Amino acid sequence: MLVYIIRRVALMVFVLWGVSLAAFLISHALPADPAAAALGNNAREEQLTAFRERNGLDRPLAVQYGLYMTELVRGDLGSSLRTQNPITADLRQFFPATLELTLGAVVFAVLIGVPLGIVAALTQGRAPDLLARTFALLGGATPVYWLAILALNVFHEKLGWLPGPGRLDAYSLPPPVKTGLVTIDALLVNDREVFVDALRHLILPGLVLGMFSAALLTRMTRSALLEVLSQDYIRTARAKGLTRARVVARHAMRNASLPILTVLGTLFGSLLTGAVLTETIFSWPGIGGYATTSAISLDFPAVMGVTLVAGLAYSVVNLLVDLLYAVFDPRISYS
Amino acid sequence: MRHSIKAALTAALSLSLLSTAGAQSSRQSTLVIGGDFSDLITLDPGVSYEFSGSLVTGNLYDTLVAYEGNNLSTLRPRLASSWTVTPTSTGSRITFKLRDAKFSTGRPVTAADVVYSVNRAINLKTPSSFLYTDVANLKVGSVTATDAKTVVFDIPKTANPNIVLALLTFNIGGVIDSAEAKAHETNGDYGSAWLKDHSAGSGPFVLNRWDKSAQVALDVNPQAFRRSPNIKRVILRYMLESSAQQSAVNSGEIDVAMNYTPDAFKDVAAAKKLKTQKADSFLLAYLGMNSAKGMPFEDARVREAVRYAIDQDGIISGLLQGLGRKTQTIIPIGLAGSDAKIYYPYNPDKAKELLKAAGKGDGFSVDFFVSTGSCAGGVPCADLAAKIQADLAKVGIKANIKQMVNSELLTAYRAQKAPLVQVSWSPDYPDADGNGTPLSDYNAKSLAWRNGWQNADASKLAQSAAIETDAAKRLNLYKQLTALMAKDGPFAILYQPSRPIVIQPNVSGFNQNANGDVQFEKISKK
């Protein structure tokens, strides 16, 4: 097991290096000047030259890459051209917000997708199944931005049930930053009011972002369960006189959970990076917005930083999913 | 399984029904503004250069002199209780007498703090340092303290003291508590790393905290001489999307929304449930026409033809829903030196005649560089470009739209590679020279240069107008310059946009001036 993990981590480093090289080459291939983007329309020639010198943009590409990699090995992602902050500081600030939103989305996706899938499989061909499949189709086909605007308009503006954009009520100050996850930080200082407020703010964007995943999970759960339910051992279990619920929960779901887990793993990775639109519409101060602003302003080091962190998160989640296989299925062992 | 679903549903429901009652009490004294503050990089007045930076630092720091409200032509005392301008053998001298004011730290504001703040901005070589070094021609040592309450600015002949006074109203003129800045200095940065997200000024507010991309929270400064009647806290919430601002202002979550789209703004204004304000700006949206040798706009008659061909009224009423003013010369309405004359009434036939006279009777084809995203006044750049393209097509000019991100467009424009470009410009300080020099003097290597347009008369006029201290003579020089630019220049001015602001009915005193500044201490909430 340990050897397997070490091998996977080594592979991960190699993949991340590839990602960084690709990101570096792509971002530097653009026919635009980051100095002009950072200093704006009114900047003068001397300012631009000074900026390029200060940030090493006047060096040859190979030298820039070499310098970047040397710093990277030391764990330094460099400084943002736009904010002039260390990238690591920026990421530490924006990543927790995205993580919190993503976790919320995953929770909603599981809470909606798995039960719906089970219901659909058990009522195959009948009305509940049809409804669940319609949901799966709609949920998978509805654009996130449209859903986000609709949700805001209905549940926030018209009905007033849920709060609007942002992570907290506009009138309350956020808790002191410890983890960066507002819900956790509120619990740490024992502020129940802010905790509830933060949780309520998570509902709409979490649901919107989780909708696509919920739809996919519904479909995956349904088909995985249907396949398992037709197996011989299920028939045996039923023949032994076990109740239908017990068979599904104890026997069928355990075996159907592997494909669901796989989907969940990849979903988590894509959610983390795919939060851009949800974050923009819900004014969620996460990494999605940071990545967009950085890309528009040709902030290469920031874009590279986001890419690397996204790649890292994706790889780590995938590794965890693979390791969980062994937990769920005793037949799988990594040796 | 069923049990856990039920539990989750109950939890979700109870969460949605819980109200945030505790926050009600602070609502009266807290002002929440929603807007696109994504350009906020630093709150250090010596470094900040962007719109949002100016908006915030203007409330954290005091400048020596300032403009009050919408009057951007009369200087008012702020930290300086009085000032005098006297000619000297080397140029001129401005002597400021300071009022009794205190920083938020409790320390008195002294002449030494002013000297420190100016030298600091010069030494830091920030994006706005050029205002002191290039425009005001100041060096370290040019500004001195003769006693604790007197500051002297010695200005060389090459700079105009009136322009120096105008640029002192900008962020860079903010006076910093020098003891506080020195206490937080690291690696000779004059405290700029610390001042990025802390405040040490004498303005009506102090910085509580800045959560990047989320919000900026300001608290009232009890030491300030400018005070708000009942606002204790101002929160600037990042809401990039106009739709988010609309839903937040409709639900009462925010008091002020700063970035409505023209269409949505028109609807709100018609509904009359919320207050609306069309705030002026000094922004000019224009077409840049490359006039270098061999370029399609080399002939002045072609440039004139374009100006006749553009349907400005159609753009303002159709695309901007009235959120813009018609102007045709290089100095925006509202600054002394601007020219209200309409040189080019919409006339496609006249345009065709001019093209014919220039030997391009069959029209021609040109690449048209357009930014992605939103243009001045909140109009999608693509929509504006489509309208321009249609207008030009009517006189036989085929504009091939090339859309690119703004940074890419700017790079091409800076390299003189844009044949026809759709952009905007706003002056760095509220003075005609903020547009006069960059738009008409080729030697300034700014906009005239980018469009390959060189005219010795224009350069000379811009330069003499910049240093002319006699107000009447100066206006006359700008009159000549604007007329020359309208006739021969490389620009077709499209419009001067207004900023759409939506305000809750219980909020009064919110006013954004053409510089984009808002005096938060003048706002009150019922």
PDB file of C-alpha atoms in Angstrom, chain A residues 30-48 50 52 54 81-86 90 93-94 108 111 114-116 118-119 149 152-153 156-158 160-177 192-193 195-197 199-201 203 249 253 277 279-286 289-290 293 295-298, chain B residues 1 4-5 8 12 15-23 26-28 30-32 38-41 49-50 125-130 134-135 196 208-215 217 219 233 235 237-241 243-248 250-255 286 405-414 423-429 437 445-447 449-450 525:
ATOM      1  CA  LEU A  30      -0.237  35.350 -26.054  1.00  0.00           C
ATOM      2  CA  PRO A  31       0.521  38.394 -28.194  1.00  0.00           C
ATOM      3  CA  ALA A  32      -0.005  40.793 -25.308  1.00  0.00           C
ATOM      4  CA  ASP A  33       2.078  42.606 -22.763  1.00  0.00           C
ATOM      5  CA  PRO A  34       1.388  41.899 -19.073  1.00  0.00           C
ATOM      6  CA  ALA A  35       2.953  45.214 -18.082  1.00  0.00           C
ATOM      7  CA  ALA A  36       0.395  47.106 -20.148  1.00  0.00           C
ATOM      8  CA  ALA A  37      -2.366  45.016 -18.634  1.00  0.00           C
ATOM      9  CA  ALA A  38      -1.201  45.619 -15.069  1.00  0.00           C
ATOM     10  CA  LEU A  39      -0.526  49.345 -15.373  1.00  0.00           C
ATOM     11  CA  GLY A  40      -3.479  50.237 -17.550  1.00  0.00           C
ATOM     12  CA  ASN A  41      -4.242  52.583 -20.396  1.00  0.00           C
ATOM     13  CA  ASN A  42      -2.666  55.696 -18.916  1.00  0.00           C
ATOM     14  CA  ALA A  43       0.739  54.211 -18.002  1.00  0.00           C
ATOM     15  CA  ARG A  44       3.838  55.794 -19.503  1.00  0.00           C
ATOM     16  CA  GLU A  45       6.671  54.069 -21.344  1.00  0.00           C
ATOM     17  CA  GLU A  46       9.154  54.475 -18.446  1.00  0.00           C
ATOM     18  CA  GLN A  47       6.690  52.894 -16.040  1.00  0.00           C
ATOM     19  CA  LEU A  48       6.196  49.936 -18.370  1.00  0.00           C
ATOM     20  CA  ALA A  50      10.481  49.603 -14.999  1.00  0.00           C
ATOM     21  CA  ARG A  52       9.048  44.645 -16.927  1.00  0.00           C
ATOM     22  CA  ARG A  54      11.168  44.509 -11.809  1.00  0.00           C
ATOM     23  CA  LEU A  81       1.769  40.924 -11.482  1.00  0.00           C
ATOM     24  CA  ARG A  82      -1.601  42.527 -10.772  1.00  0.00           C
ATOM     25  CA  THR A  83      -1.809  42.613  -6.978  1.00  0.00           C
ATOM     26  CA  GLN A  84       1.954  42.384  -6.353  1.00  0.00           C
ATOM     27  CA  ASN A  85       1.132  39.935  -3.528  1.00  0.00           C
ATOM     28  CA  PRO A  86       2.859  36.566  -3.134  1.00  0.00           C
ATOM     29  CA  ASP A  90      -3.515  35.060  -2.618  1.00  0.00           C
ATOM     30  CA  GLN A  93      -7.096  33.626   0.749  1.00  0.00           C
ATOM     31  CA  PHE A  94      -9.248  32.456  -2.156  1.00  0.00           C
ATOM     32  CA  PHE A 108     -26.114  18.574  -2.009  1.00  0.00           C
ATOM     33  CA  LEU A 111     -28.120  14.182  -0.790  1.00  0.00           C
ATOM     34  CA  VAL A 114     -28.088   9.134  -4.519  1.00  0.00           C
ATOM     35  CA  PRO A 115     -31.592   8.886  -3.018  1.00  0.00           C
ATOM     36  CA  LEU A 116     -33.171   9.863  -6.346  1.00  0.00           C
ATOM     37  CA  ILE A 118     -32.157   4.564  -5.607  1.00  0.00           C
ATOM     38  CA  VAL A 119     -35.818   5.506  -5.914  1.00  0.00           C
ATOM     39  CA  ILE A 149     -29.801  33.816 -11.963  1.00  0.00           C
ATOM     40  CA  LEU A 152     -31.420  34.170  -7.062  1.00  0.00           C
ATOM     41  CA  ASN A 153     -34.468  35.754  -8.591  1.00  0.00           C
ATOM     42  CA  HIS A 156     -33.882  35.403  -2.804  1.00  0.00           C
ATOM     43  CA  GLU A 157     -35.596  38.292  -4.551  1.00  0.00           C
ATOM     44  CA  LYS A 158     -39.196  37.119  -4.980  1.00  0.00           C
ATOM     45  CA  GLY A 160     -37.075  36.046   0.265  1.00  0.00           C
ATOM     46  CA  TRP A 161     -36.434  32.582   1.712  1.00  0.00           C
ATOM     47  CA  LEU A 162     -32.714  32.542   1.221  1.00  0.00           C
ATOM     48  CA  PRO A 163     -29.971  35.159   1.285  1.00  0.00           C
ATOM     49  CA  GLY A 164     -28.464  36.551  -1.883  1.00  0.00           C
ATOM     50  CA  PRO A 165     -24.908  36.868  -3.174  1.00  0.00           C
ATOM     51  CA  GLY A 166     -21.880  36.652  -0.900  1.00  0.00           C
ATOM     52  CA  ARG A 167     -20.760  34.367   1.898  1.00  0.00           C
ATOM     53  CA  LEU A 168     -22.342  36.328   4.736  1.00  0.00           C
ATOM     54  CA  ASP A 169     -24.998  38.921   5.406  1.00  0.00           C
ATOM     55  CA  ALA A 170     -23.824  42.327   4.227  1.00  0.00           C
ATOM     56  CA  TYR A 171     -24.299  43.832   7.667  1.00  0.00           C
ATOM     57  CA  SER A 172     -22.296  41.324   9.676  1.00  0.00           C
ATOM     58  CA  LEU A 173     -18.526  41.198   9.762  1.00  0.00           C
ATOM     59  CA  PRO A 174     -16.942  37.819   9.036  1.00  0.00           C
ATOM     60  CA  PRO A 175     -15.252  35.912  11.883  1.00  0.00           C
ATOM     61  CA  PRO A 176     -11.472  36.174  12.246  1.00  0.00           C
ATOM     62  CA  VAL A 177      -9.772  34.104   9.560  1.00  0.00           C
ATOM     63  CA  ARG A 192     -23.726  30.558  16.215  1.00  0.00           C
ATOM     64  CA  GLU A 193     -25.396  33.449  14.409  1.00  0.00           C
ATOM     65  CA  PHE A 195     -22.416  30.064  11.462  1.00  0.00           C
ATOM     66  CA  VAL A 196     -26.099  29.839  10.568  1.00  0.00           C
ATOM     67  CA  ASP A 197     -25.771  32.858   8.291  1.00  0.00           C
ATOM     68  CA  LEU A 199     -24.654  28.000   6.124  1.00  0.00           C
ATOM     69  CA  ARG A 200     -27.729  29.744   4.709  1.00  0.00           C
ATOM     70  CA  HIS A 201     -25.543  31.561   2.218  1.00  0.00           C
ATOM     71  CA  ILE A 203     -27.522  26.776   0.134  1.00  0.00           C
ATOM     72  CA  ALA A 249     -29.040  -1.051   1.846  1.00  0.00           C
ATOM     73  CA  MET A 253     -25.746  -0.369  -2.385  1.00  0.00           C
ATOM     74  CA  LEU A 277     -19.655  30.994 -13.206  1.00  0.00           C
ATOM     75  CA  GLU A 279     -18.748  32.277  -8.069  1.00  0.00           C
ATOM     76  CA  THR A 280     -19.178  35.228 -10.391  1.00  0.00           C
ATOM     77  CA  ILE A 281     -22.954  35.341 -10.163  1.00  0.00           C
ATOM     78  CA  PHE A 282     -23.068  34.746  -6.412  1.00  0.00           C
ATOM     79  CA  SER A 283     -20.189  37.187  -5.763  1.00  0.00           C
ATOM     80  CA  TRP A 284     -18.369  34.305  -4.085  1.00  0.00           C
ATOM     81  CA  PRO A 285     -14.774  35.371  -3.396  1.00  0.00           C
ATOM     82  CA  GLY A 286     -13.155  32.138  -4.519  1.00  0.00           C
ATOM     83  CA  GLY A 289     -13.015  34.735  -9.829  1.00  0.00           C
ATOM     84  CA  TYR A 290      -9.337  35.089  -9.037  1.00  0.00           C
ATOM     85  CA  THR A 293      -9.340  38.258 -13.289  1.00  0.00           C
ATOM     86  CA  ALA A 295      -6.228  35.522 -16.898  1.00  0.00           C
ATOM     87  CA  ILE A 296      -7.808  38.709 -18.261  1.00  0.00           C
ATOM     88  CA  SER A 297      -5.003  40.827 -16.845  1.00  0.00           C
ATOM     89  CA  LEU A 298      -2.309  38.448 -18.170  1.00  0.00           C
TER      90      LEU A 298
ATOM     91  CA  MET B   1     -31.592   5.990   4.760  1.00  0.00           C
ATOM     92  CA  SER B   4     -31.323  10.593   7.348  1.00  0.00           C
ATOM     93  CA  ILE B   5     -33.112  12.221   4.415  1.00  0.00           C
ATOM     94  CA  ALA B   8     -31.460  16.652   6.338  1.00  0.00           C
ATOM     95  CA  ALA B  12     -32.431  22.676   5.611  1.00  0.00           C
ATOM     96  CA  LEU B  15     -32.053  27.028   8.437  1.00  0.00           C
ATOM     97  CA  SER B  16     -34.052  28.823   5.803  1.00  0.00           C
ATOM     98  CA  LEU B  17     -36.631  29.982   8.321  1.00  0.00           C
ATOM     99  CA  LEU B  18     -34.184  31.338  10.866  1.00  0.00           C
ATOM    100  CA  SER B  19     -33.923  35.075  10.424  1.00  0.00           C
ATOM    101  CA  THR B  20     -30.835  37.108  11.105  1.00  0.00           C
ATOM    102  CA  ALA B  21     -32.584  39.258  13.676  1.00  0.00           C
ATOM    103  CA  GLY B  22     -29.421  40.251  15.497  1.00  0.00           C
ATOM    104  CA  ALA B  23     -28.136  42.156  12.503  1.00  0.00           C
ATOM    105  CA  SER B  26     -26.646  47.726  13.066  1.00  0.00           C
ATOM    106  CA  ARG B  27     -28.586  48.214   9.809  1.00  0.00           C
ATOM    107  CA  GLN B  28     -29.468  51.804  10.624  1.00  0.00           C
ATOM    108  CA  THR B  30     -24.280  50.710   8.329  1.00  0.00           C
ATOM    109  CA  LEU B  31     -24.183  51.676   4.687  1.00  0.00           C
ATOM    110  CA  VAL B  32     -23.699  48.813   2.223  1.00  0.00           C
ATOM    111  CA  SER B  38     -12.191  44.149  -8.667  1.00  0.00           C
ATOM    112  CA  ASP B  39      -9.638  46.805  -9.606  1.00  0.00           C
ATOM    113  CA  LEU B  40      -8.782  47.368  -5.938  1.00  0.00           C
ATOM    114  CA  ILE B  41      -5.106  46.516  -5.515  1.00  0.00           C
ATOM    115  CA  TYR B  49      -4.150  54.610  -8.941  1.00  0.00           C
ATOM    116  CA  GLU B  50      -7.369  52.775  -9.844  1.00  0.00           C
ATOM    117  CA  LYS B 125       8.192  55.059  -7.984  1.00  0.00           C
ATOM    118  CA  THR B 126       4.545  54.022  -7.908  1.00  0.00           C
ATOM    119  CA  PRO B 127       2.119  54.033 -10.865  1.00  0.00           C
ATOM    120  CA  SER B 128       1.153  57.592  -9.928  1.00  0.00           C
ATOM    121  CA  SER B 129       4.634  58.942  -9.037  1.00  0.00           C
ATOM    122  CA  PHE B 130       4.827  60.517 -12.467  1.00  0.00           C
ATOM    123  CA  ASP B 134       6.846  64.399 -14.558  1.00  0.00           C
ATOM    124  CA  VAL B 135       3.797  66.637 -14.312  1.00  0.00           C
ATOM    125  CA  LYS B 196      -1.814  48.069   1.485  1.00  0.00           C
ATOM    126  CA  ASN B 208     -11.660  47.888   9.646  1.00  0.00           C
ATOM    127  CA  ARG B 209     -10.742  45.047   7.309  1.00  0.00           C
ATOM    128  CA  TRP B 210     -10.430  44.252   3.649  1.00  0.00           C
ATOM    129  CA  ASP B 211     -11.426  40.755   2.583  1.00  0.00           C
ATOM    130  CA  LYS B 212     -10.117  40.632  -0.952  1.00  0.00           C
ATOM    131  CA  SER B 213     -12.760  39.985  -3.597  1.00  0.00           C
ATOM    132  CA  ALA B 214     -15.415  39.944  -0.846  1.00  0.00           C
ATOM    133  CA  GLN B 215     -15.706  43.281   0.896  1.00  0.00           C
ATOM    134  CA  ALA B 217     -15.283  47.473   5.760  1.00  0.00           C
ATOM    135  CA  ASP B 219     -15.434  52.337  10.417  1.00  0.00           C
ATOM    136  CA  ARG B 233     -19.707  51.743   9.135  1.00  0.00           C
ATOM    137  CA  ILE B 235     -19.214  48.205   3.638  1.00  0.00           C
ATOM    138  CA  ARG B 237     -19.358  44.574  -1.263  1.00  0.00           C
ATOM    139  CA  TYR B 238     -17.827  43.078  -4.368  1.00  0.00           C
ATOM    140  CA  MET B 239     -20.654  42.330  -6.778  1.00  0.00           C
ATOM    141  CA  LEU B 240     -19.218  42.050 -10.247  1.00  0.00           C
ATOM    142  CA  GLU B 241     -22.432  41.030 -11.930  1.00  0.00           C
ATOM    143  CA  SER B 243     -27.698  40.954 -11.986  1.00  0.00           C
ATOM    144  CA  ALA B 244     -26.359  40.261  -8.489  1.00  0.00           C
ATOM    145  CA  GLN B 245     -26.508  43.962  -7.667  1.00  0.00           C
ATOM    146  CA  GLN B 246     -30.040  44.178  -8.980  1.00  0.00           C
ATOM    147  CA  SER B 247     -31.314  41.321  -6.864  1.00  0.00           C
ATOM    148  CA  ALA B 248     -29.459  42.595  -3.789  1.00  0.00           C
ATOM    149  CA  ASN B 250     -34.337  44.867  -4.744  1.00  0.00           C
ATOM    150  CA  SER B 251     -34.254  42.679  -1.641  1.00  0.00           C
ATOM    151  CA  GLY B 252     -32.869  45.539   0.456  1.00  0.00           C
ATOM    152  CA  GLU B 253     -29.614  43.756   1.127  1.00  0.00           C
ATOM    153  CA  ILE B 254     -27.543  46.638  -0.213  1.00  0.00           C
ATOM    154  CA  ASP B 255     -28.214  50.365  -0.022  1.00  0.00           C
ATOM    155  CA  TYR B 286     -13.688  57.211 -28.815  1.00  0.00           C
ATOM    156  CA  VAL B 405      -9.216  40.805 -24.554  1.00  0.00           C
ATOM    157  CA  ASN B 406      -8.465  44.315 -23.403  1.00  0.00           C
ATOM    158  CA  SER B 407      -4.842  43.593 -22.473  1.00  0.00           C
ATOM    159  CA  GLU B 408      -4.147  42.249 -25.953  1.00  0.00           C
ATOM    160  CA  LEU B 409      -5.866  45.195 -27.585  1.00  0.00           C
ATOM    161  CA  LEU B 410      -3.909  47.614 -25.426  1.00  0.00           C
ATOM    162  CA  THR B 411      -0.633  45.968 -26.419  1.00  0.00           C
ATOM    163  CA  ALA B 412      -1.413  46.312 -30.114  1.00  0.00           C
ATOM    164  CA  TYR B 413      -2.592  49.907 -29.661  1.00  0.00           C
ATOM    165  CA  ARG B 414       0.545  50.818 -27.708  1.00  0.00           C
ATOM    166  CA  VAL B 423     -11.410  52.454 -26.525  1.00  0.00           C
ATOM    167  CA  SER B 424     -11.875  55.095 -23.860  1.00  0.00           C
ATOM    168  CA  TRP B 425      -9.748  57.521 -21.888  1.00  0.00           C
ATOM    169  CA  SER B 426     -10.090  59.361 -18.630  1.00  0.00           C
ATOM    170  CA  PRO B 427      -7.795  62.108 -17.324  1.00  0.00           C
ATOM    171  CA  ASP B 428      -5.512  61.343 -14.347  1.00  0.00           C
ATOM    172  CA  TYR B 429      -6.413  64.611 -12.648  1.00  0.00           C
ATOM    173  CA  THR B 437      -1.242  66.533 -23.668  1.00  0.00           C
ATOM    174  CA  LYS B 445       4.186  59.177 -26.667  1.00  0.00           C
ATOM    175  CA  SER B 446       0.620  58.631 -25.586  1.00  0.00           C
ATOM    176  CA  LEU B 447      -2.593  58.557 -27.620  1.00  0.00           C
ATOM    177  CA  TRP B 449       1.531  58.772 -30.893  1.00  0.00           C
ATOM    178  CA  ARG B 450      -0.361  55.484 -30.740  1.00  0.00           C
ATOM    179  CA  LYS B 525     -29.597  56.741   6.441  1.00  0.00           C
TER     180      LYS B 525
END
